[in-house]
């Protein structure tokens, strides 16, 4: 491994007492056989910060022969803006500062009074090597994330295909296309179909949560009417609530301004919250979805039920991934424990907040906010998150890859197909 | 009554069979292709009124097929509906931009499938 970059770009932060640093510079310059050094000299923190914004450096040399508190503060302020390796230079009376500089974020220190070329070279070598190892490690992590991402998208595709087939044939049977059915057969098929739907939802949730963890939830915000969205959702879910002996209604303030959000994502949040309310409210009960202007910047949407309520520990942890309020619930009502976690991620990435108030035995109210569409945001151009563009570009790449690797002949010719289909239908 | 001919393109034989039964029950004529190359030969031979196209196909990815169909003198007018297990978030726009009329994500509910076909298939005179 080539431990030294051929051209080492050093940001040299020094105050007036430049003697020691000048000496150091000479040592570095004279070691041209090992590496070439390019210096950028700055006099104070402000200049250092603007140099760090403008250029990239391989190393920072930071003179700390200043009052102690200022010195350590300098180390942490530089560390806040860059991960670049840093060596601090200490005055002869500052040896006690050495350990604390290392803890604050410096990689090494040199005592100004004892600078010799061997020590400087050793320190440089050590610091640069460490930083190279770190960037290699980060590269490995990044690649691993990519593999994981690819694997999950492949997995969900592979799981969905057979599930789609099961779904198709169950509904063919239910629609009488396989012959007449007894009421018992219809009931059994309906149970099977309901469970494949549930499985489908879990696969989607799993994919969604992986994306959220990778910061890659695709969200496209535009100006939308939250009242219309709520009314339509409530209408769609009313039958499900009725079926469980619950009333479901929308109570909306009139003239709600438009919000800046992704309609399919808001729908997803609403369906999730209302579905939960339906699941956890015993009949007879009621669920009310309301919305109003919280302040000048946000609309607040509430889903309130007269259900069993949530324990106080539950209200703190309910948006955590995999949290289940009542692990003794029967299997049918248990999900993966991802729904509310995904809701939280979705609300957060659209700039809002989500929380819950609950009293055990009385009911729960889930609330979330979404930003109002400002003049800037209400333009008709949808905003596309960069991660989404990135995703599309990546998929393009894998498509091309797929083309290259899958250029063999197809699985069966159309004629064989026709034959096998005829056999199956006879 | 014949409501038109649909070319079902999917590399999964069970999936093709299921869609086939469903469409025939709804009085459509059907034809099949299992890979990119046979879509092209079948489309020329069968002259379908609509194509249901899966994206992940051997021997010619769905996007290549779309591109080929778009550039063909007779076939460019045949409506293509993409039916895929791939994510709508990533692929819907790409598919529409490549010339598909519509995008359905598997598992497709039958009502949705028939409505979409109804919407795009040219009405037989």
Short mmCIF file of C-alpha atoms in Angstrom, two decimals, chain B residues 5-81:
data_model
loop_
_atom_site.label_atom_id
_atom_site.label_comp_id
_atom_site.label_asym_id
_atom_site.label_seq_id
_atom_site.Cartn_x
_atom_site.Cartn_y
_atom_site.Cartn_z
CA UNK B 5 -56.45 -9.81 -28.77
CA UNK B 6 -53.98 -9.35 -25.93
CA UNK B 7 -50.35 -10.43 -26.01
CA UNK B 8 -49.36 -11.55 -22.49
CA UNK B 9 -45.63 -11.18 -21.91
CA UNK B 10 -44.23 -12.70 -18.72
CA UNK B 11 -41.34 -15.08 -18.07
CA UNK B 12 -43.29 -16.85 -15.31
CA UNK B 13 -45.49 -19.61 -16.85
CA UNK B 14 -47.90 -19.69 -13.88
CA UNK B 15 -48.39 -15.95 -14.12
CA UNK B 16 -49.12 -16.21 -17.86
CA UNK B 17 -51.56 -19.04 -17.28
CA UNK B 18 -53.47 -17.14 -14.58
CA UNK B 19 -53.75 -13.95 -16.62
CA UNK B 20 -54.74 -16.05 -19.63
CA UNK B 21 -57.67 -17.67 -17.79
CA UNK B 22 -58.74 -14.30 -16.45
CA UNK B 23 -58.68 -12.56 -19.83
CA UNK B 24 -60.39 -15.38 -21.70
CA UNK B 25 -63.16 -15.36 -19.10
CA UNK B 26 -63.58 -11.70 -19.96
CA UNK B 27 -63.89 -12.52 -23.69
CA UNK B 28 -60.43 -11.46 -24.81
CA UNK B 29 -58.35 -13.48 -27.21
CA UNK B 30 -54.84 -14.15 -25.90
CA UNK B 31 -51.33 -14.85 -27.12
CA UNK B 32 -48.11 -15.31 -25.12
CA UNK B 33 -44.45 -14.54 -25.12
CA UNK B 34 -41.92 -15.50 -22.46
CA UNK B 35 -38.88 -13.45 -23.43
CA UNK B 36 -37.84 -10.29 -25.19
CA UNK B 37 -37.15 -11.84 -28.56
CA UNK B 38 -40.42 -13.74 -28.79
CA UNK B 39 -42.39 -10.59 -27.90
CA UNK B 40 -41.17 -9.16 -31.13
CA UNK B 41 -41.86 -12.23 -33.27
CA UNK B 42 -45.25 -12.85 -31.62
CA UNK B 43 -46.29 -9.21 -31.93
CA UNK B 44 -45.57 -9.35 -35.67
CA UNK B 45 -47.34 -12.71 -36.11
CA UNK B 46 -50.35 -12.15 -33.83
CA UNK B 47 -51.03 -8.45 -34.41
CA UNK B 48 -52.36 -7.92 -30.86
CA UNK B 49 -54.62 -5.01 -29.91
CA UNK B 50 -52.76 -4.54 -26.63
CA UNK B 51 -49.60 -5.87 -24.98
CA UNK B 52 -49.22 -6.66 -21.27
CA UNK B 53 -45.47 -6.42 -20.73
CA UNK B 54 -43.37 -7.64 -17.81
CA UNK B 55 -40.12 -5.71 -17.38
CA UNK B 56 -37.71 -8.38 -16.14
CA UNK B 57 -37.46 -10.62 -19.17
CA UNK B 58 -34.75 -12.93 -20.42
CA UNK B 59 -33.31 -12.18 -23.87
CA UNK B 60 -34.31 -8.53 -24.06
CA UNK B 61 -35.33 -6.54 -21.01
CA UNK B 62 -38.80 -4.92 -21.10
CA UNK B 63 -37.27 -1.52 -21.80
CA UNK B 64 -35.50 -2.81 -24.89
CA UNK B 65 -38.79 -4.31 -26.06
CA UNK B 66 -40.58 -1.00 -25.44
CA UNK B 67 -37.96 0.85 -27.39
CA UNK B 68 -38.16 -1.61 -30.26
CA UNK B 69 -41.98 -1.42 -30.38
CA UNK B 70 -41.92 2.37 -30.31
CA UNK B 71 -39.71 2.45 -33.35
CA UNK B 72 -41.64 -0.08 -35.40
CA UNK B 73 -43.88 1.26 -38.18
CA UNK B 74 -46.91 -1.00 -37.54
CA UNK B 75 -46.46 -1.86 -33.88
CA UNK B 76 -45.79 1.60 -32.45
CA UNK B 77 -49.55 2.21 -32.27
CA UNK B 78 -50.23 -0.91 -30.17
CA UNK B 79 -50.80 0.19 -26.55
CA UNK B 80 -48.41 -1.37 -24.04
CA UNK B 81 -49.32 -1.77 -20.34
#
